[in-house]
Amino acid sequence: MSCLSAAPDWLKQPKDAIGPESDRLLLVEPGPSLAPLIQQFPGGVSMIYCRFTTISPEFVRRVAPDCILSPIVARQFDIVDLVRLLDRCNYRGSVVAVTDPLPAPTMVLTELRRFNRRLDMSLLELASAGGRRLHT
């Protein structure tokens, strides 16, 4: 997977058509809402879990993630905090912000991109019925 793709290819597929990939994903404080998505990850995906406070330039260099998945809002941080931190860490890859359905996802994504234009941002809406919608 290219570090500049908006999201892993398997994430763009319908949930019943997810194929194998060998991506290195960094999951930042994945809460219970991410559990259904994590269960759909293909077997070859390398998943690294971390706390927001663990992220540093050295940590990002050592882990070298292809893509970072994070809830849009967590207990100790929100996606804006993460995007700003990743800028200080010189991370230039993909970031997928996971959220419940939003009334104006394109507007939210546009605003997020203003905080760090060097990231390849996507917004993934997860519906309670198990559906998902990716905005790139």
XYZ file of N, CA and C in Angstrom, residues 1-133:
399
model
N 0.836 -1.172 0.000
C 0.000 0.000 0.000
C 0.881 1.236 0.000
N 0.535 2.193 -0.779
C 1.259 3.456 -0.803
C 0.921 4.274 0.433
N 1.912 4.937 0.987
C 1.662 5.790 2.153
C 0.790 6.980 1.792
N 0.594 7.245 0.522
C -0.197 8.395 0.121
C -1.609 8.031 -0.301
N -1.999 6.776 -0.185
C -3.382 6.440 -0.508
C -4.266 6.907 0.635
N -5.486 7.255 0.322
C -6.369 7.826 1.334
C -6.742 6.831 2.416
N -6.785 5.577 2.084
C -7.123 4.536 3.053
C -6.720 3.207 2.440
N -6.537 2.175 3.259
C -6.204 0.870 2.696
C -7.265 0.438 1.691
N -6.844 -0.210 0.602
C -7.782 -0.628 -0.439
C -8.907 -1.491 0.107
N -8.599 -2.387 1.052
C -9.643 -3.269 1.572
C -10.712 -2.494 2.327
N -10.366 -1.318 2.835
C -11.340 -0.513 3.562
C -12.344 0.119 2.607
N -11.944 0.292 1.355
C -12.812 0.903 0.354
C -13.826 -0.091 -0.208
N -13.602 -1.372 0.028
C -14.466 -2.411 -0.512
C -15.711 -2.587 0.353
N -16.804 -3.119 -0.253
C -17.945 -3.485 0.582
C -17.480 -4.496 1.624
N -18.133 -4.509 2.785
C -17.620 -5.329 3.876
C -17.570 -6.809 3.542
N -18.386 -7.278 2.597
C -18.335 -8.698 2.247
C -17.322 -8.977 1.139
N -16.608 -7.952 0.682
C -15.635 -8.142 -0.393
C -14.229 -7.766 0.041
N -13.983 -7.745 1.333
C -12.662 -7.371 1.829
C -11.673 -8.477 1.513
N -10.592 -8.113 0.862
C -9.576 -9.095 0.503
C -8.324 -8.925 1.330
N -7.376 -9.850 1.207
C -6.167 -9.789 2.025
C -5.248 -8.645 1.605
N -4.637 -8.041 2.558
C -3.630 -6.996 2.367
C -2.561 -7.224 3.420
N -1.449 -6.561 3.296
C -0.418 -6.660 4.337
C -0.033 -5.258 4.782
N -1.006 -4.530 5.242
C -0.801 -3.157 5.700
C -0.410 -3.139 7.168
N 0.301 -2.108 7.547
C 0.650 -1.892 8.954
C -0.230 -0.741 9.442
N -1.170 -1.092 10.302
C -2.117 -0.112 10.813
C -1.798 0.240 12.254
N -1.842 1.516 12.550
C -1.715 1.981 13.921
C -3.108 2.401 14.371
N -3.611 1.748 15.414
C -4.930 2.053 15.962
C -4.733 2.845 17.246
N -5.167 4.085 17.227
C -4.974 4.965 18.380
C -6.219 4.890 19.267
N -6.044 4.312 20.439
C -7.113 4.172 21.427
C -8.446 3.767 20.808
N -8.461 2.607 20.140
C -9.723 2.178 19.528
C -10.745 1.816 20.599
N -11.875 2.470 20.577
C -12.934 2.197 21.546
C -13.845 1.086 21.063
N -14.877 0.788 21.817
C -15.809 -0.282 21.458
C -16.477 -0.072 20.107
N -16.648 1.171 19.691
C -17.294 1.421 18.399
C -16.453 0.929 17.228
N -15.135 0.764 17.438
C -14.273 0.260 16.363
C -14.222 -1.260 16.308
N -14.742 -1.940 17.315
C -14.656 -3.404 17.366
C -15.227 -4.082 16.120
N -16.413 -3.702 15.623
C -16.922 -4.365 14.413
C -16.010 -4.173 13.202
N -15.404 -2.998 13.085
C -14.490 -2.742 11.971
C -13.227 -3.576 12.106
N -12.671 -3.632 13.305
C -11.447 -4.399 13.544
C -11.666 -5.868 13.224
N -12.834 -6.391 13.523
C -13.140 -7.791 13.232
C -13.163 -8.066 11.736
N -13.333 -7.046 10.912
C -13.375 -7.214 9.461
C -12.002 -7.096 8.808
N -10.975 -6.750 9.576
C -9.650 -6.595 8.993
C -9.182 -7.926 8.420
N -8.583 -7.911 7.234
C -8.034 -9.138 6.661
C -6.915 -9.700 7.530
N -6.677 -10.983 7.387
C -5.685 -11.671 8.208
C -4.274 -11.138 8.091
N -3.870 -10.607 6.942
C -2.502 -10.138 6.750
C -2.221 -8.761 7.304
N -3.216 -8.118 7.865
C -3.038 -6.763 8.374
C -2.331 -6.805 9.720
N -1.257 -6.049 9.826
C -0.526 -5.927 11.086
C -1.122 -4.755 11.853
N -1.668 -5.037 13.033
C -2.314 -3.996 13.833
C -1.493 -3.693 15.074
N -1.234 -2.424 15.287
C -0.517 -1.974 16.470
C -1.453 -1.024 17.208
N -1.699 -1.316 18.460
C -2.564 -0.481 19.292
C -1.692 0.434 20.138
N -2.147 1.666 20.336
C -1.393 2.562 21.218
C -2.315 3.580 21.860
N -1.817 4.175 22.911
C -2.496 5.302 23.554
C -2.027 6.580 22.858
N -2.850 7.581 22.910
C -2.493 8.870 22.326
C -1.193 9.391 22.930
N -1.024 9.231 24.227
C 0.161 9.749 24.915
C 1.441 9.006 24.547
N 1.319 7.866 23.886
C 2.485 7.091 23.449
C 3.112 7.676 22.189
N 2.339 8.397 21.415
C 2.788 8.866 20.105
C 3.848 9.948 20.259
N 4.977 9.708 19.603
C 6.104 10.640 19.578
C 6.794 10.464 18.230
N 7.683 11.381 17.854
C 8.414 11.187 16.599
C 9.140 9.840 16.553
N 9.786 9.456 17.644
C 10.499 8.171 17.686
C 9.534 7.002 17.528
N 8.409 7.045 18.197
C 7.417 5.973 18.108
C 6.907 5.839 16.674
N 6.585 6.951 16.037
C 6.075 6.917 14.664
C 7.139 6.375 13.711
N 8.395 6.769 13.892
C 9.480 6.236 13.044
C 9.640 4.737 13.252
N 9.591 4.301 14.495
C 9.792 2.888 14.804
C 8.644 2.020 14.278
N 7.421 2.470 14.444
C 6.259 1.697 14.002
C 6.089 1.773 12.486
N 6.362 2.920 11.900
C 6.251 3.157 10.456
C 4.910 2.682 9.897
N 3.807 3.240 10.400
C 2.495 2.779 9.936
C 2.193 3.230 8.510
N 1.480 2.375 7.778
C 0.966 2.758 6.465
C -0.258 3.649 6.628
N -1.008 3.373 7.683
C -2.253 4.085 7.918
C -2.515 4.140 9.420
N -3.088 5.246 9.871
C -3.452 5.412 11.278
C -4.964 5.553 11.356
N -5.595 4.708 12.160
C -7.030 4.790 12.406
C -7.255 5.292 13.819
N -8.187 6.211 13.950
C -8.464 6.786 15.262
C -9.922 7.210 15.326
N -10.519 7.098 16.504
C -11.856 7.683 16.635
C -11.757 9.201 16.470
N -12.801 9.803 15.963
C -12.787 11.250 15.776
C -12.781 11.969 17.126
N -13.396 11.353 18.126
C -13.395 11.886 19.487
C -13.155 10.729 20.444
N -12.172 10.894 21.318
C -11.876 9.888 22.342
C -11.905 10.575 23.703
N -11.662 9.814 24.726
C -11.742 10.349 26.088
C -10.695 11.438 26.351
N -9.455 11.215 25.914
C -8.350 12.121 26.232
C -7.939 13.050 25.081
N -8.499 12.850 23.889
C -8.062 13.627 22.724
C -9.156 13.596 21.668
N -8.985 14.433 20.648
C -9.842 14.335 19.470
C -8.946 14.296 18.235
N -9.550 14.159 17.086
C -8.769 13.957 15.865
C -7.912 15.182 15.536
N -8.340 16.363 15.917
C -7.525 17.562 15.685
C -6.237 17.479 16.498
N -6.338 17.042 17.750
C -5.133 16.850 18.568
C -4.183 15.864 17.892
N -4.734 14.769 17.382
C -3.904 13.746 16.738
C -3.251 14.280 15.468
N -4.012 14.968 14.645
C -3.480 15.512 13.388
C -2.342 16.495 13.666
N -2.503 17.330 14.661
C -1.437 18.276 15.022
C -0.204 17.548 15.553
N -0.418 16.538 16.380
C 0.700 15.753 16.905
C 1.436 15.034 15.778
N 0.703 14.463 14.840
C 1.339 13.763 13.721
C 2.147 14.723 12.850
N 1.725 15.965 12.758
C 2.504 16.969 12.038
C 3.843 17.184 12.737
N 3.830 17.292 14.062
C 5.081 17.456 14.821
C 5.962 16.213 14.728
N 5.347 15.060 14.462
C 6.105 13.803 14.323
C 6.580 13.586 12.887
N 6.273 14.524 11.985
C 6.630 14.434 10.566
C 6.017 13.225 9.871
N 4.876 12.764 10.347
C 4.162 11.671 9.682
C 3.486 12.226 8.441
N 3.631 11.527 7.314
C 3.089 11.996 6.038
C 2.170 10.976 5.388
N 1.701 10.006 6.130
C 0.883 8.937 5.560
C -0.608 9.205 5.648
N -1.351 8.117 5.675
C -2.810 8.157 5.702
C -3.336 8.161 7.128
N -4.392 8.918 7.337
C -5.097 8.941 8.616
C -6.583 8.782 8.313
N -7.206 7.832 8.993
C -8.642 7.615 8.849
C -9.294 7.923 10.191
N -10.145 8.929 10.206
C -10.902 9.291 11.408
C -12.223 8.539 11.365
N -12.481 7.755 12.396
C -13.680 6.921 12.444
C -14.725 7.604 13.320
N -15.961 7.644 12.817
C -17.024 8.360 13.517
C -18.383 7.727 13.260
N -19.341 8.105 14.067
C -20.735 7.802 13.767
C -21.122 8.661 12.567
N -22.233 8.350 11.897
C -22.653 9.178 10.761
C -22.775 10.658 11.149
N -22.320 11.498 10.239
C -22.321 12.950 10.453
C -23.252 13.623 9.449
N -23.826 14.775 9.791
C -24.706 15.464 8.847
C -23.957 16.077 7.659
N -22.692 16.466 7.850
C -21.921 17.107 6.772
C -20.489 16.577 6.778
N -20.274 15.301 6.415
C -18.931 14.721 6.498
C -17.902 15.408 5.604
N -18.301 15.876 4.447
C -17.358 16.546 3.548
C -16.839 17.830 4.178
N -17.698 18.557 4.847
C -17.284 19.784 5.518
C -16.312 19.469 6.665
N -16.603 18.427 7.428
C -15.721 18.025 8.527
C -14.352 17.641 7.982
N -14.325 16.859 6.911
C -13.062 16.428 6.312
C -12.270 17.625 5.791
N -12.929 18.566 5.173
C -12.263 19.777 4.689
C -11.623 20.538 5.847
N -12.338 20.667 6.950
C -11.796 21.355 8.125
C -10.598 20.610 8.706
N -10.688 19.288 8.775
C -9.573 18.496 9.318
C -8.308 18.672 8.486
N -8.468 18.731 7.189
C -7.307 18.872 6.302
C -6.597 20.204 6.506
N -7.264 21.187 7.010
C -6.637 22.492 7.251
C -5.619 22.439 8.383
N -5.755 21.489 9.276
C -4.836 21.384 10.411
C -3.506 20.738 10.033
N -3.496 19.939 8.970
C -2.259 19.305 8.516
C -2.455 18.899 7.063
N -1.994 19.732 6.162
C -2.201 19.487 4.727
C -1.308 18.380 4.174
N -0.328 17.941 4.953
C 0.585 16.900 4.474
C 0.052 15.492 4.709
N -1.030 15.368 5.470
C -1.625 14.057 5.711
C -2.642 13.737 4.631
N -2.825 12.456 4.403
C -3.845 11.978 3.484
C -5.040 11.574 4.347
N -5.962 12.502 4.553
C -7.072 12.306 5.491
C -8.281 11.661 4.832
N -8.913 10.762 5.582
C -10.200 10.183 5.202
C -11.087 10.180 6.431
N -12.360 10.109 6.193
C -13.349 10.044 7.261
C -14.193 8.803 7.022
N -14.263 7.937 8.009
C -15.027 6.699 7.889
C -16.204 6.752 8.848
N -17.400 6.766 8.277
C -18.612 6.758 9.086
C -19.057 5.316 9.283
N -19.274 4.929 10.533
C -19.760 3.592 10.849
C -21.205 3.691 11.316
N -22.070 2.942 10.668
C -23.475 2.914 11.067
C -23.689 1.815 12.098
N -24.672 1.992 12.951
C -24.933 1.002 14.001
C -25.327 -0.350 13.421
N -25.841 -0.383 12.211
C -26.243 -1.643 11.583
C -25.071 -2.359 10.922
N -23.863 -1.852 11.093
C -22.688 -2.512 10.536
C -22.228 -1.960 9.204
N -22.968 -1.030 8.621
C -22.552 -0.433 7.366
C -21.462 0.598 7.592
N -20.836 1.015 6.499
C -19.804 2.036 6.612
C -19.753 2.849 5.329
N -19.250 4.062 5.449
C -19.127 4.957 4.303
C -17.820 5.710 4.441
